[in-house]
Coordinates of C-alpha atoms in Angstrom, one line a residue:
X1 CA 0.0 0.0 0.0
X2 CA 1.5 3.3 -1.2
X3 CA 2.6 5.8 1.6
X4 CA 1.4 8.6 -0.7
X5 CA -2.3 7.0 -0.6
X6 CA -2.1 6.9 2.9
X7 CA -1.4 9.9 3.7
X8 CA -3.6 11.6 1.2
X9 CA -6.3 9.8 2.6
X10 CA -5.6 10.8 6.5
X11 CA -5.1 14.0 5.4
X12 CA -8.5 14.8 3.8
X13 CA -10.1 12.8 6.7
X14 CA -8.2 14.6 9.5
X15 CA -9.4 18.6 7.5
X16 CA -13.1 17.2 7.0
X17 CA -12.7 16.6 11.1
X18 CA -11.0 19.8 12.0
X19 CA -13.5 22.2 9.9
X20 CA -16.6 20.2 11.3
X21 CA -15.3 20.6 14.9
X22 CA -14.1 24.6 14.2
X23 CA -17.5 25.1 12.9
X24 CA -19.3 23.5 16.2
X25 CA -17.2 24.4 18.6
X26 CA -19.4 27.0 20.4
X27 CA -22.6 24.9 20.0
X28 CA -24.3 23.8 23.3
X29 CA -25.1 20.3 22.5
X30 CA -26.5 19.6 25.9
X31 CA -30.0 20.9 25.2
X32 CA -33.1 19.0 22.7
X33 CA -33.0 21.5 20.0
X34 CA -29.2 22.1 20.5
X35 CA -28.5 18.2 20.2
X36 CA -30.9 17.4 18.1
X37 CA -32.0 19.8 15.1
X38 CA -28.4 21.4 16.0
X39 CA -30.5 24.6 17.4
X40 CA -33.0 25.2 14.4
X41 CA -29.8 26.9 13.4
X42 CA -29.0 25.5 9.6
X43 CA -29.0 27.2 6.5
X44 CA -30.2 26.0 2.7
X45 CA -26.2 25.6 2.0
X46 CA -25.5 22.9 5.1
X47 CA -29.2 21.2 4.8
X48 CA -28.6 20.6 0.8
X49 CA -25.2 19.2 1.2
X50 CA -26.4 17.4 4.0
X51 CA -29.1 15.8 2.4
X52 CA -27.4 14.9 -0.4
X53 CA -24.3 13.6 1.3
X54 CA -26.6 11.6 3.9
X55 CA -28.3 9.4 0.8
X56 CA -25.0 9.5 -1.2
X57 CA -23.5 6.9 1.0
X58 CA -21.7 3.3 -0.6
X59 CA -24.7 1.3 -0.3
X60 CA -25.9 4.1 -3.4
X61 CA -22.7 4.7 -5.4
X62 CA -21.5 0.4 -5.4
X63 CA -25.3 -0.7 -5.7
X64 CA -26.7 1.5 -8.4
X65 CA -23.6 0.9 -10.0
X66 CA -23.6 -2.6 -9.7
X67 CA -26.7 -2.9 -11.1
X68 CA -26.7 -0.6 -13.8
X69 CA -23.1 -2.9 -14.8
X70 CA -26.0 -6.1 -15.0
X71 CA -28.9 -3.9 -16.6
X72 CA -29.0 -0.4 -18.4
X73 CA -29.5 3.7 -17.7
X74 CA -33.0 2.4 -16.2
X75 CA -31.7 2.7 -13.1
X76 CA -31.4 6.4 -12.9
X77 CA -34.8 6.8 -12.4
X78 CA -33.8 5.9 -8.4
X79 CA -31.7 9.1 -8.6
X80 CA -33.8 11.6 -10.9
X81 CA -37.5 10.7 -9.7
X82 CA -36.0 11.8 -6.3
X83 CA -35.5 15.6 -7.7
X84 CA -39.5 15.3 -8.3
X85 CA -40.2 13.5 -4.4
X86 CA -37.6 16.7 -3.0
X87 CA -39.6 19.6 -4.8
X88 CA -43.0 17.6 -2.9
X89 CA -40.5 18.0 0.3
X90 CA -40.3 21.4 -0.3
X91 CA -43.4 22.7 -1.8
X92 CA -45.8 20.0 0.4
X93 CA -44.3 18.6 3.6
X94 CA -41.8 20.8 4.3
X95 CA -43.8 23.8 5.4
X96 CA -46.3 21.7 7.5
X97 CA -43.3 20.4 9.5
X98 CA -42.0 23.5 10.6
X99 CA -45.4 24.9 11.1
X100 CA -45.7 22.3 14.0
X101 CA -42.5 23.0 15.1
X102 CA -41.8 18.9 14.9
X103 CA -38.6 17.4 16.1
X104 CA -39.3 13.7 14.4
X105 CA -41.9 12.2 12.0
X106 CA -43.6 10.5 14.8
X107 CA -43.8 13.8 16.7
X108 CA -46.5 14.8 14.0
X109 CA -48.1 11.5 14.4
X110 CA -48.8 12.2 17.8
X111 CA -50.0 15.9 17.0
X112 CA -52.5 14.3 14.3
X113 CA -53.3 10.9 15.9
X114 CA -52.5 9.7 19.0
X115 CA -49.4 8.6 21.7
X116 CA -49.0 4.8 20.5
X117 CA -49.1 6.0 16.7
X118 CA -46.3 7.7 17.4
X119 CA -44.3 4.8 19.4
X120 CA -45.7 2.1 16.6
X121 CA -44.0 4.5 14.0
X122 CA -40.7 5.1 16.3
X123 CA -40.1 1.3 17.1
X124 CA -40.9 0.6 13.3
X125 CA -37.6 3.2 12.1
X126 CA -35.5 2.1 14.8
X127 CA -36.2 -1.7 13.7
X128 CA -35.5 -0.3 10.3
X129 CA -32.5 1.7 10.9
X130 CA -31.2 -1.2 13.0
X131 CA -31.6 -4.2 10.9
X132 CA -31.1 -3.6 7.7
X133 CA -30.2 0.4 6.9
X134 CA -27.2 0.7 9.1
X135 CA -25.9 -2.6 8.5
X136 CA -26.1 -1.9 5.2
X137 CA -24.3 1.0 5.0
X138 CA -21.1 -0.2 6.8
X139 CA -20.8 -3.7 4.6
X140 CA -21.1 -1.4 1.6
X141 CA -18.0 1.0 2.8
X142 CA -16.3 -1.4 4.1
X143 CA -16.5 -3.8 0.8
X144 CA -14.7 -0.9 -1.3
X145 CA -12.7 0.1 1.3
X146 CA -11.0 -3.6 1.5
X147 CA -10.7 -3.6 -2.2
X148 CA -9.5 -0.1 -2.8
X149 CA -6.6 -0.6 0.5
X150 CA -6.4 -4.2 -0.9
X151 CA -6.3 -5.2 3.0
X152 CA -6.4 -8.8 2.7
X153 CA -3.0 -9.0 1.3
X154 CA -1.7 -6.1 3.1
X155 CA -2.3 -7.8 6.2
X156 CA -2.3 -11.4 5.7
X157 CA -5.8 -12.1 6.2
X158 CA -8.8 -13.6 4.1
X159 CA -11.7 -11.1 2.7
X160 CA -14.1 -11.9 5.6
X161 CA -11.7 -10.5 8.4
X162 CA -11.1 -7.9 6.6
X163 CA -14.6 -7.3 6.0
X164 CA -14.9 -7.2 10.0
X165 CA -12.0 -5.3 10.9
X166 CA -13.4 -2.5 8.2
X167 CA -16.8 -2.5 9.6
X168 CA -15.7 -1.6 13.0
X169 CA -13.4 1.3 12.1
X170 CA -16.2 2.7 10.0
X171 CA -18.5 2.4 12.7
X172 CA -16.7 3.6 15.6
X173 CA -15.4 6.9 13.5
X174 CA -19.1 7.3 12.6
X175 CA -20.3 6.8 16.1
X176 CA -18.3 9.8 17.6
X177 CA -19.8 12.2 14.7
X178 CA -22.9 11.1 15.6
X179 CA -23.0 10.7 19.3
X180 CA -20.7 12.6 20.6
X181 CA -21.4 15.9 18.2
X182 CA -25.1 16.1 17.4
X183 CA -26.9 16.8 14.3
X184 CA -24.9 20.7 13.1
X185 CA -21.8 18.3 13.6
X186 CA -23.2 15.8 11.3
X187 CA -24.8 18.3 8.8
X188 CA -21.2 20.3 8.2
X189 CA -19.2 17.2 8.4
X190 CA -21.6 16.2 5.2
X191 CA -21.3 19.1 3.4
X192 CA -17.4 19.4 3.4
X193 CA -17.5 15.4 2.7
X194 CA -20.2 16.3 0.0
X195 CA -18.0 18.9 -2.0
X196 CA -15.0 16.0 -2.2
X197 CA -17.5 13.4 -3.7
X198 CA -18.9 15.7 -6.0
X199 CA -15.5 16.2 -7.2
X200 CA -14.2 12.6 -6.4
X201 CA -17.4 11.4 -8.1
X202 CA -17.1 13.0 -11.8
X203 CA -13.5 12.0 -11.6
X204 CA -14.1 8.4 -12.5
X205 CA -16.5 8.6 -15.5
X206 CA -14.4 11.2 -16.7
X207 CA -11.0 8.8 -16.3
X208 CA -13.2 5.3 -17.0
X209 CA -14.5 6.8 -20.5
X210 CA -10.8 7.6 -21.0
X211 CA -9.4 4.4 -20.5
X212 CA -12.4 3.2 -22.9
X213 CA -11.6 5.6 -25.6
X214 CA -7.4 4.1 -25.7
X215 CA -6.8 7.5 -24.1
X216 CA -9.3 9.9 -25.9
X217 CA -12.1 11.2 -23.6
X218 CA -14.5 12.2 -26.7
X219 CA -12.9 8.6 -28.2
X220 CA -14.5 6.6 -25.3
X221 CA -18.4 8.3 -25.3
X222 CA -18.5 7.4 -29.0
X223 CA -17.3 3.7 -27.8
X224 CA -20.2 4.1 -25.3
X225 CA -22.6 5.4 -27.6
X226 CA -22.0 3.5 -30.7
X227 CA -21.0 -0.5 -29.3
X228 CA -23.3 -0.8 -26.4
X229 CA -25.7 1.5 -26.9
X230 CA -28.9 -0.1 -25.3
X231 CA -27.4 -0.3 -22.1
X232 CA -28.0 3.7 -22.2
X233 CA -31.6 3.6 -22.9
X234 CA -33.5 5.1 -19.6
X235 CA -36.6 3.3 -20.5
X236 CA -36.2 0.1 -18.9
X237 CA -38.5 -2.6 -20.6
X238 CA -40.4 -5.5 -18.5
X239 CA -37.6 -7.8 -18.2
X240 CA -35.4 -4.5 -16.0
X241 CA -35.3 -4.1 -12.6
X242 CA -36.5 -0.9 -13.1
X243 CA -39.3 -1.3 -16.0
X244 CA -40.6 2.4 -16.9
X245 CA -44.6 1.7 -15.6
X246 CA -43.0 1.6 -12.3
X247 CA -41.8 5.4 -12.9
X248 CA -46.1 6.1 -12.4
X249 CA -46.4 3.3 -9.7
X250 CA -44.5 2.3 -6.7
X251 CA -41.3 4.1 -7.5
X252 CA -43.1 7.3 -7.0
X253 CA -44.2 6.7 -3.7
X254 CA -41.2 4.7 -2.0
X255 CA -39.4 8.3 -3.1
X256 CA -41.9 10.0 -1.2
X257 CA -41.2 8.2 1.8
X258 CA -38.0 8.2 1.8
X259 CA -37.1 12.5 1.1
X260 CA -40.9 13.6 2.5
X261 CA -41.4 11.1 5.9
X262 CA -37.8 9.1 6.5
X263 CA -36.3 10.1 9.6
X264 CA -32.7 9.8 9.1
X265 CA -33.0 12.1 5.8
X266 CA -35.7 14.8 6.4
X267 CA -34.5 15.4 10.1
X268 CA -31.9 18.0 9.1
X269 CA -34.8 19.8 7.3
X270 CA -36.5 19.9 10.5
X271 CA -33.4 21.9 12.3
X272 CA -33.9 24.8 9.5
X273 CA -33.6 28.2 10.5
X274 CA -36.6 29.3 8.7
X275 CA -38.9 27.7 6.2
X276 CA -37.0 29.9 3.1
X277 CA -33.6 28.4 4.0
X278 CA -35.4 24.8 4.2
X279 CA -36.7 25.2 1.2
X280 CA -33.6 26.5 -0.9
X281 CA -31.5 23.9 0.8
X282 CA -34.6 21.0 0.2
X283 CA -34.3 22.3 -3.7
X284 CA -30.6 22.5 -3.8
X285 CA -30.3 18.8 -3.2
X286 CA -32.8 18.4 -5.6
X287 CA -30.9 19.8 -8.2
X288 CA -27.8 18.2 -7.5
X289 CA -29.9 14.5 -7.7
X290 CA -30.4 15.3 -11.5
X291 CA -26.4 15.0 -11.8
X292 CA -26.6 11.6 -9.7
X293 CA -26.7 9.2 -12.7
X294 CA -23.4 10.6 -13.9
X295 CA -21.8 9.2 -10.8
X296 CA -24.0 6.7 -9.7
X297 CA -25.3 4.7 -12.8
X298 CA -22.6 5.7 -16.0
X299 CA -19.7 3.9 -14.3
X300 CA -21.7 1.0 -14.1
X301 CA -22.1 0.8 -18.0
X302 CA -18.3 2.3 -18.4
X303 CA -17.0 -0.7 -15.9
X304 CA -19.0 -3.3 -18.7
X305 CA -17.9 -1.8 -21.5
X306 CA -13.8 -2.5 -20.1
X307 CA -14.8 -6.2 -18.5
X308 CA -18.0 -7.3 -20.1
X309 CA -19.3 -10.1 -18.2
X310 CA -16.4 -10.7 -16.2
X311 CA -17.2 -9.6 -12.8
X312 CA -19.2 -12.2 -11.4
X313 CA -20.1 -9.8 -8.1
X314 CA -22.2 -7.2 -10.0
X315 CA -21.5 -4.9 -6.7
X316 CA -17.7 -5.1 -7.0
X317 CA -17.6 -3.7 -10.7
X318 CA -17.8 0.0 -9.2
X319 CA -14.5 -0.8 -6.8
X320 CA -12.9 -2.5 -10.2
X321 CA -13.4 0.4 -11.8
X322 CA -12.0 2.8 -9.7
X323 CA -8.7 1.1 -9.0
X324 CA -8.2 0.8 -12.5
X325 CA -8.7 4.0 -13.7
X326 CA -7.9 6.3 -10.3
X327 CA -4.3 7.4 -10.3
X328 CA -2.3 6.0 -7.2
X329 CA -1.7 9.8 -5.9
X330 CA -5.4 10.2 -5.7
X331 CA -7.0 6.8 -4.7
X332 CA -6.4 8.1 -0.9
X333 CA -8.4 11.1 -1.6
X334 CA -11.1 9.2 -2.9
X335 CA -11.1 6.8 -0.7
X336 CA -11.1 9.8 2.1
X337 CA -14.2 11.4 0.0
X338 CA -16.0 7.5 0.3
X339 CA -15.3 7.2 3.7
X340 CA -17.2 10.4 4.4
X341 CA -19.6 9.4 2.6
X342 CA -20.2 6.2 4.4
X343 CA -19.4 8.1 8.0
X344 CA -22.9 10.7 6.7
X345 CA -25.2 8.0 5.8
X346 CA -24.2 5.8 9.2
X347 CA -23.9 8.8 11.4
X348 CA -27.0 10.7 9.9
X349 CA -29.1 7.1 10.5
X350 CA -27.6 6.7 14.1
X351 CA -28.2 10.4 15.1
X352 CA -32.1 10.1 14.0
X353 CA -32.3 6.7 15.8
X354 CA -30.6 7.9 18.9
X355 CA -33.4 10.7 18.4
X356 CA -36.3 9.0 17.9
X357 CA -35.9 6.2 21.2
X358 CA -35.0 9.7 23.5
X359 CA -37.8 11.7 22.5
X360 CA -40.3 9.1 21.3
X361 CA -40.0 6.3 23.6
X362 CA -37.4 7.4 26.4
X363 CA -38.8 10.6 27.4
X364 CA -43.0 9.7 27.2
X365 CA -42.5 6.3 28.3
X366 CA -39.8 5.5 30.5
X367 CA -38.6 9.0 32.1
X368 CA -41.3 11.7 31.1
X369 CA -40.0 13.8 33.8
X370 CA -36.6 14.0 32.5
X371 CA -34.2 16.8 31.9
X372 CA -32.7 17.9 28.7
X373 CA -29.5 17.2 29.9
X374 CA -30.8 13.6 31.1
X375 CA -32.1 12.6 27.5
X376 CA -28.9 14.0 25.9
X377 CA -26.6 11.5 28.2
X378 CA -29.8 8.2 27.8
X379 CA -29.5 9.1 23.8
X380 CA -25.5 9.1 23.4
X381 CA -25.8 5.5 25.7
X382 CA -28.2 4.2 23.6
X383 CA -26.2 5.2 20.2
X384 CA -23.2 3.2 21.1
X385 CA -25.7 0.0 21.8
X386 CA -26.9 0.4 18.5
X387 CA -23.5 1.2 16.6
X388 CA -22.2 -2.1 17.8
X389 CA -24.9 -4.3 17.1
X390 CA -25.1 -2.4 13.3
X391 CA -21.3 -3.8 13.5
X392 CA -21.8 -7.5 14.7
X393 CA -24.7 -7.8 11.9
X394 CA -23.0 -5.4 9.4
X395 CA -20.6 -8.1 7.6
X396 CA -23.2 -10.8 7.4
X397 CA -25.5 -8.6 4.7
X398 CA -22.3 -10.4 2.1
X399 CA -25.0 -13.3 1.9
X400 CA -27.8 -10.7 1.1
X401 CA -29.2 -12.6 -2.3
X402 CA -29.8 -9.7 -4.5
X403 CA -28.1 -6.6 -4.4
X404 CA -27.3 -4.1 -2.4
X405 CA -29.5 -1.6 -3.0
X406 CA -32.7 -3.6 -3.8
X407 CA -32.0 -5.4 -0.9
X408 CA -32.3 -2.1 1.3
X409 CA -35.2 -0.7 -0.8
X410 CA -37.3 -4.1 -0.2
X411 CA -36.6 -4.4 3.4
X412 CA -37.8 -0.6 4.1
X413 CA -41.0 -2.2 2.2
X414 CA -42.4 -3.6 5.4
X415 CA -43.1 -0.1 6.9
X416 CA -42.6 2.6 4.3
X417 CA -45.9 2.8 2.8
X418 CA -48.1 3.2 5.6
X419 CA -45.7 5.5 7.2
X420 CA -46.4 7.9 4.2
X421 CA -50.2 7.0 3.8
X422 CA -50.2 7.9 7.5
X423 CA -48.5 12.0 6.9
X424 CA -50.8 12.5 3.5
X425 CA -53.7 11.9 5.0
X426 CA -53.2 13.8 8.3
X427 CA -52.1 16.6 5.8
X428 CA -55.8 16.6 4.4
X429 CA -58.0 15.1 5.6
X430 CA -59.1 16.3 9.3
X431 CA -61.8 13.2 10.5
X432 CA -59.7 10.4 9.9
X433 CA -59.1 8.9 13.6
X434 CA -56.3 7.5 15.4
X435 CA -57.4 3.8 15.0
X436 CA -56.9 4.0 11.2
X437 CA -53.5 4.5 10.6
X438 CA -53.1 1.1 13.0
X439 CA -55.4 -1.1 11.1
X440 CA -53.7 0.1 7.5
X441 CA -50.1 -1.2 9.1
X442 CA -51.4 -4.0 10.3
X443 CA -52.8 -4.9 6.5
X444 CA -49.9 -3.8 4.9
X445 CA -47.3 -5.8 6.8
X446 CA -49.3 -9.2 6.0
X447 CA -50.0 -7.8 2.6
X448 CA -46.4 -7.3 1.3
X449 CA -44.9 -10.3 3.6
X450 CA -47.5 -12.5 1.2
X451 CA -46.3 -10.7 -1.8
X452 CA -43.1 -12.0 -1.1
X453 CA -44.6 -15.3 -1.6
X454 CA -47.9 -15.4 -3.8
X455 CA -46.6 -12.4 -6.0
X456 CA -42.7 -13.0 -7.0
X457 CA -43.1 -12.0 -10.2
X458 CA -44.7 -9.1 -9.6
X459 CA -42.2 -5.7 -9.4
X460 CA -41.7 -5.1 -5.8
X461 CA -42.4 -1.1 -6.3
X462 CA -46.2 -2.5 -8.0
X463 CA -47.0 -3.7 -4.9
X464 CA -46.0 -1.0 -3.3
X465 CA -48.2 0.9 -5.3
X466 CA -51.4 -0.9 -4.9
X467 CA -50.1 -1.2 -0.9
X468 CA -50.3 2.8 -1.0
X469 CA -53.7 2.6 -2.7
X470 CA -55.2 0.0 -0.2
X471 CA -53.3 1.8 2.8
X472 CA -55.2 5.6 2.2
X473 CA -58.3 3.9 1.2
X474 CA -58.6 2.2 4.4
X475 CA -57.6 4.9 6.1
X476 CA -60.1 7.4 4.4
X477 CA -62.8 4.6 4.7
X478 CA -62.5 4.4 8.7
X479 CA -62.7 8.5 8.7
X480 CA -66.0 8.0 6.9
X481 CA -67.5 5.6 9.3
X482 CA -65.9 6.4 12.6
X483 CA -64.3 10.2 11.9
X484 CA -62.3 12.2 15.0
X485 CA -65.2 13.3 17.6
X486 CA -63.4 17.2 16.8
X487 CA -61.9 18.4 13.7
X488 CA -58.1 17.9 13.2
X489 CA -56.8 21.8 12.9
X490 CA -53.1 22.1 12.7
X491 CA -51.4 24.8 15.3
X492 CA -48.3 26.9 14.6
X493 CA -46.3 26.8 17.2
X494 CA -43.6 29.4 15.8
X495 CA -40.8 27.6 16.5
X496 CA -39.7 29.1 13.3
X497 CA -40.7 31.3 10.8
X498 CA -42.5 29.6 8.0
X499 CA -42.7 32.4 5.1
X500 CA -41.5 30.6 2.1
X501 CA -38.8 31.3 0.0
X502 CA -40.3 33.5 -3.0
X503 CA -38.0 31.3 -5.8
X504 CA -39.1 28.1 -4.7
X505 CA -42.4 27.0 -6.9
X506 CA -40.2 28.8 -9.9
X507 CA -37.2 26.2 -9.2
X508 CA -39.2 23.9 -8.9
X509 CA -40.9 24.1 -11.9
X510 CA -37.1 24.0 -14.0
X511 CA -36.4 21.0 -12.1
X512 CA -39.6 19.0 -13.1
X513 CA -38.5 20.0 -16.8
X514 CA -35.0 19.1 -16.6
X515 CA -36.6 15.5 -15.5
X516 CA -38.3 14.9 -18.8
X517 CA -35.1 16.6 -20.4
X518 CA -33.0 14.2 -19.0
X519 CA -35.3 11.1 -19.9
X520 CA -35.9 12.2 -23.3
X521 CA -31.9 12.6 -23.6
X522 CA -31.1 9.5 -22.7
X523 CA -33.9 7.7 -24.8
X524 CA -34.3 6.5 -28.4
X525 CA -35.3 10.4 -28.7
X526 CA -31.9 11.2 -27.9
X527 CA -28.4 9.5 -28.1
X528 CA -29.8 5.6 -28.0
X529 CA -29.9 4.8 -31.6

């Protein structure tokens, strides 16, 4: 292992650390809102690279990849249908939020419902969180880690102790971000990482379609476009993991949930200073997602076009690429720029957990007469429980039978749908009761477990669909025949002021047409012949 790649790679890590820690130093991280929503304190600039940064993690960049290197383009539609599900955030959820002044997703459950909606939804995350999303995370860092270090024959040792011993040094770095510094030290920590994989990111189409064009950058697109050129086409037909119905369907909503109603994401939202720096930084990230497939899904087809079928581990083909094409003096860097992108998603996920059991279950259940300072202390104690178990279950997600990121997407299927059925309708309608959000999780969970069985060949994100469908309508239909004894009105608690940005529906609009530019581009409209 070069000392040059080494050192570039503590020395990126060890700036990102210093900046984040020079820009919190003066926070009071002993208090709810201080701790928590790092003291309704962060601008558009810190909650956009935040947001971005906390999805971009290697569970995104090796498992779109990996499955765009066994399919096509159609996989992009994970990245640029999220632009439409962040102007929603912006324009839709986003100002209810801070209008109720909410610290978690279940808080507004409890505003809208009832107590035990609120804990149902909070034990449902952390299961979430726990089980699959965290785990997840660290196996995905650590597998490019190993390979970009090349640890196994660095140290002597065979891929799954290597596996373990990367998984625990992601995890505890991640853990003191997380626990020991609050949300603001999470959210700047992002946006510093952010910037490097942004760079980081391009680099390796850029170099890949290089090596693909014999040395000639403009030589290696017309490789691309001209040999291959169906595994550009965006339309993904019914035999793709990502046929284009699904666009209308299911893939709609699970975006929904997961930048409108998932904790771990929307929860620096909910520490905005004000409604108009939510919303620029909601729309920033938005923006930035429509440049997503150029990192995320393009190296995939770039890696097949150098090794055609000879990566048997679709998810390794990203890590192939990159220590093929990175130059030595910069594969530290990079692999400083990953690593910070795998400490955002884990620490982001473990922050919201650690929220959600203090204020959700801790606090109302256990200890409601406890001080801020109290919670703070139970919340970090209950972080490092969690980090370590993500870490003993972490490596064992190798033996996950499809990939990464459908593996992750499927698993949030239990909950994800009735979580989001649960926000729209408290949004508008105002007679639907408490019992009804209960009875549609209850019907979902069986629903989708059975699908799992009776429906396999049936697209995951269809269900999902007709799940949402069944989930409101049972909802609404429970409203009808045994509505709220008083009218649901939503209060303002001016915890912040909620006067929206004035640029916001105009952005919004240029991003929903740069979403049908982008499909048409990559289409046999555009450069698929």
């Amino acid at each position: 292992m070069s000392a040059v790649i080494i050192l570039s790679f503590v020395g990126f890590t060890t700036l990102v650390a210093i900046l984040s820690w020079y820009k919190t130093r003066d926070d009071n991280v002993d208090t709810q809102d201080g701790y928590f929503l790092g003291g309704r304190s962060l601008t558009g600039v810190f909650i956009g690279g935040s947001l971005m940064l906390t999805n971009l993690s290697t569970e995104q960049v090796v498992g779109l990849n990996g499955q765009a290197y066994n399919n096509t383009m159609a996989l992009m539609a994970w990245e640029i249908t999220a632009s439409f599900a962040l102007v929603c955030m912006a324009l839709i959820f986003l100002p209810r939020y801070l209008k109720s002044g909410i610290t978690t997703i279940p808080d507004f459950l409890e505003e809208r419902y009832d107590k035990k909606t609120r804990q149902i939804v909070s034990v449902l995350f952390l299961i979430g969180y726990a089980a699959t999303y965290l785990p997840t995370v660290l196996y995905s860092g650590a597998l490019v880690l190993v390979k970009l270090f090349n640890i196994p024959e660095v140290f002597g040792i065979g891929e799954m102790p290597a596996l373990w011993i990367t998984v625990w040094a992601i995890g505890i770095v991640g853990s003191i971000y997380a626990i020991f510094g609050g949300l603001k030290a999470v959210a700047v920590s992002d946006t510093f990482n952010g910037m490097g994989l942004i760079i980081g990111g391009m680099l390796i189409p850029i170099l890949g379609l290089t090596k693909l064009g014999g040395g000639s950058f403009t030589a290696g697109i017309n490789h691309l476009v001209t040999v291959n050129p169906q595994k550009l086409n965006a339309i993904g037909g019914p035999e793709s993991p990502m046929p284009w119905p699904v666009l209308f369907t299911g893939l709609t909503f699970n975006n929904l949930f997961y930048w409108c109603t998932n904790q771990s994401i929307i929860q620096r939202t909910l520490g905005a200073k004000n409604l108009k720096e939510g919303q620029k930084g909601v729309l920033f990230a938005g923006f930035l997602k429509l440049w997503g497939p150029i990192f995320l899904v393009l190296p995939g087809i770039i890696a097949f076009s150098l090794y055609g079928n000879s990566i048997s581990n679709p998810d390794m083909a990203y890590p192939t690429l990159v220590l093929d094409v990175l130059p030595r003096p910069l594969a530290g860097f990079f692999a400083a720029v990953l690593f910070g992108a795998i400490l955002s998603s884990f620490n982001s996920a473990l922050n919201s957990s650690v929220t959600l059991f203090t204020l959700d279950i801790y606090r109302p259940i256990i200890n409601p007469d406890a001080a801020d300072t109290e919670v703070v202390k139970v919340g970090k104690r209950f972080g490092v429980c969690l980090a370590i178990a993500s870490m003993i279950i972490a490596p064992f997600i190798l033996y996950a039978p499809s990939g990464l990121f459908v593996y992750l997407q499927e698993c949030f299927g239990f909950y994800n749908i009735p979580i989001l059925a649960a926000v729209m309708v408290g949004f508008f309608s105002k007679k639907v009761p408490a019992i009804a959000p209960k009875i549609a999780l209850v019907v979902h969970i069986i629903l989708y477990g059975a699908s799992k069985f009776l429906a396999r060949d049936i697209h995951f994100l269809h269900v999902l669909f007709v799940l949402f469908i069944i989930s409101v309508s049972i909802m609404l239909f429970i409203g009808k025949i045994r509505p709220r004894e008083t009218d649901y009105v939503q209060k303002y608690t001016e915890q912040v002021d909620i006067t929206p940005w004035k640029y916001a529906k105009p952005i919004s609009i240029f991003i929903c047409i740069m979403i049908l530019v982008i499909y048409a581009f990559f289409s046999k409209i555009g450069i698929v012949a």
